[in-house]
Tab-separated table of C-alpha atoms in Angstrom:
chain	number	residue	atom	x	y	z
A	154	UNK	CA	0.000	0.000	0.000
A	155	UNK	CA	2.595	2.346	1.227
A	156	UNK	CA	4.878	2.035	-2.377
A	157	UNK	CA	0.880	2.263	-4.371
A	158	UNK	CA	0.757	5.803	-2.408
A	159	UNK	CA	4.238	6.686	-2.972
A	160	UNK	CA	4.005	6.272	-7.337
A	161	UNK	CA	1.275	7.825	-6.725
A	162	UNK	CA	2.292	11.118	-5.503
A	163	UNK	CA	5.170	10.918	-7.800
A	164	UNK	CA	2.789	10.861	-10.579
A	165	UNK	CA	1.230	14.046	-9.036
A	166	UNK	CA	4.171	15.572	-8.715
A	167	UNK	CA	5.292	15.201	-12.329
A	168	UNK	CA	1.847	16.528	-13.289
A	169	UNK	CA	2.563	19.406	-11.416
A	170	UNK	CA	5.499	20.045	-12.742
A	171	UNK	CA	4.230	19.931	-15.861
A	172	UNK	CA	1.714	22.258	-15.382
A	173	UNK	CA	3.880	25.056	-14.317
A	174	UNK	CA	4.641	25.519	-18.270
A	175	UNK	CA	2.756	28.252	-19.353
A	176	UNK	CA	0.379	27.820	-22.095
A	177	UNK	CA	1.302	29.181	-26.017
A	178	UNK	CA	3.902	31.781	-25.092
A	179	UNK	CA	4.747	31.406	-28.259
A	180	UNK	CA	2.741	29.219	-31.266
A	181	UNK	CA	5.220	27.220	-33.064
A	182	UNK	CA	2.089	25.726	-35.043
A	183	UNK	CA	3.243	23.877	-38.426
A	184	UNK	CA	-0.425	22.233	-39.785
A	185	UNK	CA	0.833	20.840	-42.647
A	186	UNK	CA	-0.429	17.100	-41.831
A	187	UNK	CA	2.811	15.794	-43.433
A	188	UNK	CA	4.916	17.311	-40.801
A	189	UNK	CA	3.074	15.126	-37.986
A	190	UNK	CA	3.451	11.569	-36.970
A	191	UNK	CA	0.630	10.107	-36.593
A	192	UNK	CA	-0.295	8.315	-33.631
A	193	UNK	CA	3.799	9.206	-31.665
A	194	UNK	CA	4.058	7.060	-28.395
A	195	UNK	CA	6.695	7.978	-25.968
A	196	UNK	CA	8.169	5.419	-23.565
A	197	UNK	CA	9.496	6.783	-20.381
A	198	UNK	CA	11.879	3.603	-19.294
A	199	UNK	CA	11.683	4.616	-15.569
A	200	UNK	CA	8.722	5.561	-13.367
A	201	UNK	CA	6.517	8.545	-12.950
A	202	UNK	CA	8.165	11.288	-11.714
A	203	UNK	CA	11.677	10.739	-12.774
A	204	UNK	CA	14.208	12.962	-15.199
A	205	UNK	CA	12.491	10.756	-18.086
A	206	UNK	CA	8.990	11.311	-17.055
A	207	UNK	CA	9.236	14.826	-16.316
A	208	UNK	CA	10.894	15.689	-20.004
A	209	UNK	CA	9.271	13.428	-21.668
A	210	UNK	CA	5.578	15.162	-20.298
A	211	UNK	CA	6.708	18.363	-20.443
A	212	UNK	CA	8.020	17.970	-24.410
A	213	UNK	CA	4.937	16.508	-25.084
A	214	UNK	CA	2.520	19.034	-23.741
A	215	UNK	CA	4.422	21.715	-25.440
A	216	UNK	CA	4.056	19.276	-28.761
A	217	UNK	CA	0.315	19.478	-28.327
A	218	UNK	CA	-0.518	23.201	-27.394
A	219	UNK	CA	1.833	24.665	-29.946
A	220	UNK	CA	-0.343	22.225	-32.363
A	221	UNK	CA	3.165	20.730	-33.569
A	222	UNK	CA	1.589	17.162	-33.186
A	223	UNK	CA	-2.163	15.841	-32.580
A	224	UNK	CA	-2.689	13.608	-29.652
A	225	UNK	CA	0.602	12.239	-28.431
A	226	UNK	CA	0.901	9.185	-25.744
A	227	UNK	CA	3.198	9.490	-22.757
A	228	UNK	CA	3.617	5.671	-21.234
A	229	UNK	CA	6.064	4.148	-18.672
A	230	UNK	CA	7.982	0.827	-19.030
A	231	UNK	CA	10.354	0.807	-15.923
A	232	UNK	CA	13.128	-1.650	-15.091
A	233	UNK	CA	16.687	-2.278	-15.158
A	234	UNK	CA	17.832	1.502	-15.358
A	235	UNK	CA	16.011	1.863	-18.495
A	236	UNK	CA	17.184	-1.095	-20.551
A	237	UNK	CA	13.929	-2.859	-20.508
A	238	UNK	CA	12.201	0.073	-21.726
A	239	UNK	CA	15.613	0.250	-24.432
A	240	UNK	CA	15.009	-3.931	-25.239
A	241	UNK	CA	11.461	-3.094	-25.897
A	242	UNK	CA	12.594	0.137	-27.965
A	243	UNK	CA	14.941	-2.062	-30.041
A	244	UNK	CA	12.251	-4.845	-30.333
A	245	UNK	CA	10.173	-2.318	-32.106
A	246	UNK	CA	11.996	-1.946	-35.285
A	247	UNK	CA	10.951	0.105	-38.378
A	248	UNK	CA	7.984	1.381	-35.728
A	249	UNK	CA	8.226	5.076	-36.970
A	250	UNK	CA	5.521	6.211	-34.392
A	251	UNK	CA	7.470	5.355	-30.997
A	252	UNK	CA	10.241	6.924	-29.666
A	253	UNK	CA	12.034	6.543	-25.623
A	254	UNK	CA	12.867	9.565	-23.104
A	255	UNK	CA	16.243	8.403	-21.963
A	256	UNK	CA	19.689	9.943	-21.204
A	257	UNK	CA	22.826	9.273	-19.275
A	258	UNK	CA	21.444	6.898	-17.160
A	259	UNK	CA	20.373	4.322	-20.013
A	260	UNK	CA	24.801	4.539	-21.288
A	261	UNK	CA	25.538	3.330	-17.715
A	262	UNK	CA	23.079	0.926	-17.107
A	263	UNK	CA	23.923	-1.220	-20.576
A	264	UNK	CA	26.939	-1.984	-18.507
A	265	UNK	CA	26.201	-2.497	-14.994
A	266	UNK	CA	23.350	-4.768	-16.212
A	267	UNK	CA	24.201	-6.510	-18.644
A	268	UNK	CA	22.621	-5.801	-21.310
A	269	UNK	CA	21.938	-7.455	-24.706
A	270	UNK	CA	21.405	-4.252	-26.632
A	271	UNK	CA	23.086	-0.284	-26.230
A	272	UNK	CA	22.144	3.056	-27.442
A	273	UNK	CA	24.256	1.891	-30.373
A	274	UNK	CA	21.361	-0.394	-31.554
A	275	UNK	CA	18.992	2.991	-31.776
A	276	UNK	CA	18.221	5.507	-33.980
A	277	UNK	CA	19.671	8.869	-32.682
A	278	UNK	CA	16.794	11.406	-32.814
A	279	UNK	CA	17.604	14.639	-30.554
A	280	UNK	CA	19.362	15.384	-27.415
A	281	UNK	CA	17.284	18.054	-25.859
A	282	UNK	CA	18.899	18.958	-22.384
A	283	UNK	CA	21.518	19.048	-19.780
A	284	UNK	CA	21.061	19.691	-16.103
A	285	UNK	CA	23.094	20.052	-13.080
A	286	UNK	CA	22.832	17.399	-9.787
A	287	UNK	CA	22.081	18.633	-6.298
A	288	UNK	CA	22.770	16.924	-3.175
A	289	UNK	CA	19.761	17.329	-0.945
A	290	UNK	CA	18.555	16.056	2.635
A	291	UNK	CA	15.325	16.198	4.294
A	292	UNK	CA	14.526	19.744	5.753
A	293	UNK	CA	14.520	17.899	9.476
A	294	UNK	CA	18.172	16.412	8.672
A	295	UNK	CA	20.936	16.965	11.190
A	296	UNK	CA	23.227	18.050	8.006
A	297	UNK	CA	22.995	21.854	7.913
A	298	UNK	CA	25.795	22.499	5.406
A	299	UNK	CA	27.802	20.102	3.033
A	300	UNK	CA	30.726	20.393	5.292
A	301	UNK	CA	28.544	18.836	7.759
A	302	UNK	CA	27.361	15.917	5.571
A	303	UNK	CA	30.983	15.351	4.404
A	304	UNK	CA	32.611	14.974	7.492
A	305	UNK	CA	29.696	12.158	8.909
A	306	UNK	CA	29.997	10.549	5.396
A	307	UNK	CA	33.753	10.090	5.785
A	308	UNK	CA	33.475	9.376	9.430
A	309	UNK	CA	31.430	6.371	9.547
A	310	UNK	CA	30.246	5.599	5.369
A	311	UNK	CA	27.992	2.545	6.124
A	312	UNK	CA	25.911	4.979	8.514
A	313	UNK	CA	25.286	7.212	5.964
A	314	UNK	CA	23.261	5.848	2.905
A	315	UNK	CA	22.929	7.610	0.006
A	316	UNK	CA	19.467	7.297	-2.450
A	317	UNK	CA	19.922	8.003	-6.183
A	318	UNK	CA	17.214	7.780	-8.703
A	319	UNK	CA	19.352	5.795	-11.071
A	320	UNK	CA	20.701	1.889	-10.840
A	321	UNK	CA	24.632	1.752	-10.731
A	322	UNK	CA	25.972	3.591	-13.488
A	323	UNK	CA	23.551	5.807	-14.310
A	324	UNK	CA	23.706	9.593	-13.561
A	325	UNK	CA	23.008	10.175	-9.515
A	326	UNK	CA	25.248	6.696	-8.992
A	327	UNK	CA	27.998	8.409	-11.157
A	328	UNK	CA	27.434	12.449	-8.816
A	329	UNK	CA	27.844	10.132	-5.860
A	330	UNK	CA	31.142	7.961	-6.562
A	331	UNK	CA	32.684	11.330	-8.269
A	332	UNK	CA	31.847	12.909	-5.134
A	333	UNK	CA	33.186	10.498	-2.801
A	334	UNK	CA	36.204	10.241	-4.453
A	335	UNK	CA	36.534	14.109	-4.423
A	336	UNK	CA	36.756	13.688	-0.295
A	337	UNK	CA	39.020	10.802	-0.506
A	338	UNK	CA	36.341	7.817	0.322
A	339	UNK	CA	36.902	4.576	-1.338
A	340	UNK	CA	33.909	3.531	-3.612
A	341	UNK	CA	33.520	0.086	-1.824
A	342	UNK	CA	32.866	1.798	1.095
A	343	UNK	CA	30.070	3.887	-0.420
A	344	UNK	CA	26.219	2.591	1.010
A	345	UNK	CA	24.651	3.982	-2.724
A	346	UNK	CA	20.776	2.582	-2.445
A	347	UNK	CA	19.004	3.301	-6.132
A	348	UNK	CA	16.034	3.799	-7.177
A	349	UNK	CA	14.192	3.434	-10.345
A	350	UNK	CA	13.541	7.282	-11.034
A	351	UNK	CA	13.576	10.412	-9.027
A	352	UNK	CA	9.988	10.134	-7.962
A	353	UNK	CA	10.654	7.068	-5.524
A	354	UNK	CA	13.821	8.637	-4.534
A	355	UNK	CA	12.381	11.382	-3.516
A	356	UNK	CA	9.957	9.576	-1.223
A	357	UNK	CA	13.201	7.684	0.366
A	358	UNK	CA	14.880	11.151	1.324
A	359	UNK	CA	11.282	12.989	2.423
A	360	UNK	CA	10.605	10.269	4.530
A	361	UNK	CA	14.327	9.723	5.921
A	362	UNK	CA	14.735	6.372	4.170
A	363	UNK	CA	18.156	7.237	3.163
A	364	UNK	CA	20.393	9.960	4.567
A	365	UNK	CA	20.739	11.865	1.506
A	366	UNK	CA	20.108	11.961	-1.790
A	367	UNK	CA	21.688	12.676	-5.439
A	368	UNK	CA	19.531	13.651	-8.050
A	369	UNK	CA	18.737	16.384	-11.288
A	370	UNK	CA	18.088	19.836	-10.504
A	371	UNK	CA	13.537	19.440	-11.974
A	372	UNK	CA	13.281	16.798	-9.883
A	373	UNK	CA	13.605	18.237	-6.839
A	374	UNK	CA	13.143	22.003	-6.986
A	375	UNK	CA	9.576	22.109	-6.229
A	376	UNK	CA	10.445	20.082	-2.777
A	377	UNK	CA	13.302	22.402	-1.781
A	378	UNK	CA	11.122	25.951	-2.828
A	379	UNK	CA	8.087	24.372	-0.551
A	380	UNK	CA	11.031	23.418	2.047
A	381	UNK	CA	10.653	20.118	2.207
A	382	UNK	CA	14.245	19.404	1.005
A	383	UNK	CA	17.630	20.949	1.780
A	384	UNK	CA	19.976	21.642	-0.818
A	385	UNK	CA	23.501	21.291	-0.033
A	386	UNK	CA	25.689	21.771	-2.877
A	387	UNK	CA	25.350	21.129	-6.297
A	388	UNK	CA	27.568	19.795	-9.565
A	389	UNK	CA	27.655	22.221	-12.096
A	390	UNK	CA	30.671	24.286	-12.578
A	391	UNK	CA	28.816	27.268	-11.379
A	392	UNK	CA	25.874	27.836	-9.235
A	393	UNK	CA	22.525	27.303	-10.131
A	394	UNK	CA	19.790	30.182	-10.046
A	395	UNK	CA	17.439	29.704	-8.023
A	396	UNK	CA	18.829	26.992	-6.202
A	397	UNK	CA	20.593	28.559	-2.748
A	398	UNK	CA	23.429	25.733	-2.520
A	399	UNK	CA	26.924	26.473	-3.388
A	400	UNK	CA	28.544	24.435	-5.768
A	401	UNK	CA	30.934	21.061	-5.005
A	402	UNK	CA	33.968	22.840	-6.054
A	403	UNK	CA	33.535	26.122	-3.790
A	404	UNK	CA	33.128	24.109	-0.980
A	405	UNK	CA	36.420	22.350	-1.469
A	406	UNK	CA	35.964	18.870	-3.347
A	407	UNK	CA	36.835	18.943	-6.921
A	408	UNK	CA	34.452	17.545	-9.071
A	409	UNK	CA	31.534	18.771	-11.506
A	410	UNK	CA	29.230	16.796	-13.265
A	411	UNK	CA	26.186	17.139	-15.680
A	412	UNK	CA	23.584	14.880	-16.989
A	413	UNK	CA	21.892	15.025	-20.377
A	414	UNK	CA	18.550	13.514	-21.947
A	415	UNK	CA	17.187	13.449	-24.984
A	416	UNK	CA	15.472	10.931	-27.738
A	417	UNK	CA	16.202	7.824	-29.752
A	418	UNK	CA	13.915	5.814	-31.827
A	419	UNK	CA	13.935	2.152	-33.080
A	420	UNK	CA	16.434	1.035	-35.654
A	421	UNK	CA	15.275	0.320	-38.776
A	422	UNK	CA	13.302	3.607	-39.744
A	423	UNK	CA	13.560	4.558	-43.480
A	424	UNK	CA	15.088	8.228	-43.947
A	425	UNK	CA	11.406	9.792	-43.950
A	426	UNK	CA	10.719	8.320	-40.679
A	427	UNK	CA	13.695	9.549	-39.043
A	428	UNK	CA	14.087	13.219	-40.610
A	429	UNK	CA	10.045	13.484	-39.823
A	430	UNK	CA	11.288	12.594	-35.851
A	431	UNK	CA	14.120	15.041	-36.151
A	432	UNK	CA	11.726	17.574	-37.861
A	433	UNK	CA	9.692	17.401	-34.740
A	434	UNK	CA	11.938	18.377	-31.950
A	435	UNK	CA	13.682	20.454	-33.922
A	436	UNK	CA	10.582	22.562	-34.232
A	437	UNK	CA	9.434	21.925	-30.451
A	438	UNK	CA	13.263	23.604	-29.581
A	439	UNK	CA	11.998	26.374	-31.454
A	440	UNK	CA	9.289	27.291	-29.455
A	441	UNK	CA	8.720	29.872	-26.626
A	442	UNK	CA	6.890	27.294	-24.917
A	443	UNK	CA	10.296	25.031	-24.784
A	444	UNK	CA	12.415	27.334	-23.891
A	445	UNK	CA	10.211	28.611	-21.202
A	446	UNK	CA	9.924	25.035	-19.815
A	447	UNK	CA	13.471	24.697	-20.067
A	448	UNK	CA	13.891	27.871	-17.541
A	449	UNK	CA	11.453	26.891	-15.243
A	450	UNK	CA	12.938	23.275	-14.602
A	451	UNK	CA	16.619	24.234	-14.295
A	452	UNK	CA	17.307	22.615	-17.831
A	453	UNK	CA	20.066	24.589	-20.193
A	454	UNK	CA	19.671	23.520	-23.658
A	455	UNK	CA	22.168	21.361	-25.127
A	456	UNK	CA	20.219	20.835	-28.535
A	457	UNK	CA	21.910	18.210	-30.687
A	458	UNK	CA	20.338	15.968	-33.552
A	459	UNK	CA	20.882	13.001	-35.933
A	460	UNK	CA	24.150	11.941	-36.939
A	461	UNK	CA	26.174	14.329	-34.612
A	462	UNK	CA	23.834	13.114	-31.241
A	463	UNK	CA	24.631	10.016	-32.396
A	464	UNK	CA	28.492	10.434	-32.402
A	465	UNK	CA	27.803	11.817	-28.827
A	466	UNK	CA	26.281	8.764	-27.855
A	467	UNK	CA	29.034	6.590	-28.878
A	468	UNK	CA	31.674	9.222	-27.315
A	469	UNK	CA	29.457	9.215	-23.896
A	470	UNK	CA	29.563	5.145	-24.222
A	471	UNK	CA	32.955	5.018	-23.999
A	472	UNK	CA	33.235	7.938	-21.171
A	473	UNK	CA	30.893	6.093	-18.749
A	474	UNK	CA	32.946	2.503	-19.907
A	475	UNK	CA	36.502	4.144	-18.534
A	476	UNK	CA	34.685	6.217	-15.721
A	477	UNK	CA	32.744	2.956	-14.431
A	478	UNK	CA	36.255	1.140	-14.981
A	479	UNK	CA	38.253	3.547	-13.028
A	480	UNK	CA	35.432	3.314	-10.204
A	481	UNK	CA	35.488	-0.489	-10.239
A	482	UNK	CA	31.718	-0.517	-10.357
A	483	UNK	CA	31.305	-1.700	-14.071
């Protein structure tokens, strides 16, 4: 009962967030009927209320009030870190009407599960976003400041467990080992608990479940503006607006990190298909509405499609294959 409530608040929550994009700032309407694909699912391959989720919904909604698309379908296949949703992706060739939310997470969790199939097997379609990590604790937490977090961490790791909303190898996992490493603790000592998607990690940290948690910047704004959540530091180079946290490397451990998302689509789509996909997003980065979303969820645009997102995928393959290496975690 107690996990039914908690999907179900992070399904709320994503609505919500959602929501706060306002409506046709700026009509990026295109009604020639060639220019839409008919009958476009899009998998989220983690659960409701996730980094996935939350792009994936709030690309769509801006798909369908700038009139860019007619009735679009937002469903969730978790498992695995994404890779179930990515088998059933890859299943689906020469299906020109589905395409999967995914990003940084997916590239790590090929490895640390397993799997049969990569990004590699895809079609690349657009990468849409990047976005900063923020380490954040429960507004009743004894950790005040990062220093404070740090110096427990280090002090007694197994104590300390930290939630991420990806599986090893995936985004949050990767901010945490970084991070540890930054203060000098050994990634076997690390207590990293995952969680399929932001929404359930989320829960963990609100209810004290886990000490602290690592996850993307949209994910848990809301919760820190209500007060809910703490922020304590977060990854990017520089610090993020809106967000009163200084950043890892002003507060004296040397690492930043960023994640990404964007879209793929099965293999096996004929030119048409594809440029149709890219034709899409490229006009849904046009909008207002997009760029307005992109503002209000902490997202800076790192806009990237076809052939050059997919040499980024195989560059970011190989990253996460040497980082996860170098960790010992792959």
């Amino acid at each position: 009962m107690m996990r039914k409530i908690q999907v179900a608040l992070a399904v709320l929550g994503a609505a919500l967030l959602v929501l706060l994009v306002p409506p046709l700032l700026g009509s990026g309407r295109d009604d020639a009927a060639g220019s839409q694909v008919r009958g476009l699912r899009v998998m989220v391959p983690n659960t409701p209320g996730g980094g996935y989720d939350i792009t994936a919904r709030t690309a769509v909604k801006a798909v369908e009030d700038t009139g860019l698309n007619g009735p679009t379908e937002v469903f969730n296949l978790p498992g695995a870190g994404g890779t179930v949703g990515l088998g059933r992706l890859v299943g689906e060739s020469g299906n020109g009407a589905l395409v999967m939310s995914m990003g940084l997470g997916v590239v790590g969790s090929v490895y640390t599960n397993h799997s049969p199939v990569s990004l590699q097997d895809t079609t690349p379609i657009a990468k849409l976003t990047e976005e900063a990590d923020v380490i954040v604790v429960a507004k009743d937490s004894p950790y005040r400041t990062i220093g404070d977090l740090v110096g427990a961490w280090k002090a007694n790791p197994g104590a300390v467990p930290v939630g991420g909303g990806s599986s090893p190898g995936g985004p949050d996992h990767l901010a945490t080992m970084l991070t540890a490493r930054g203060i000098g603790l050994p990634a076997k000592d690390v207590n990293y608990v995952p969680f399929d998607g932001g929404g359930e990690l989320m829960a963990s940290v609100l209810g004290s479940k886990v000490a602290f948690g690592v996850s993307g910047i949209g994910e848990t704004r809301d919760q820190i503006a209500a007060g809910e959540l703490r922020a304590l530091a977060v990854t990017s180079p520089e610090r993020v607006p809106g967000i009163d946290a200084p950043t890892l490397q002003e507060s004296g451990v040397d690492v930043t990190f960023t994640n990404w998302r964007g879209i793929v689509a099965p293999p096996g789509l004929t030119d048409t298909e594809r440029e149709k996909l890219i034709g899409l997003f490229t006009r849904l980065h046009d909008t207002e509405q997009w760029r307005e979303a992109m503002r209000v969820n902490g997202w800076s645009d790192a806009f990237q499609t076809g052939d050059d997102f997919g040499t980024f995928l195989e560059s970011e393959n190989d990253r996460v294959a040497s980082v996860l290496a170098e960790l010992g975690v792959a």
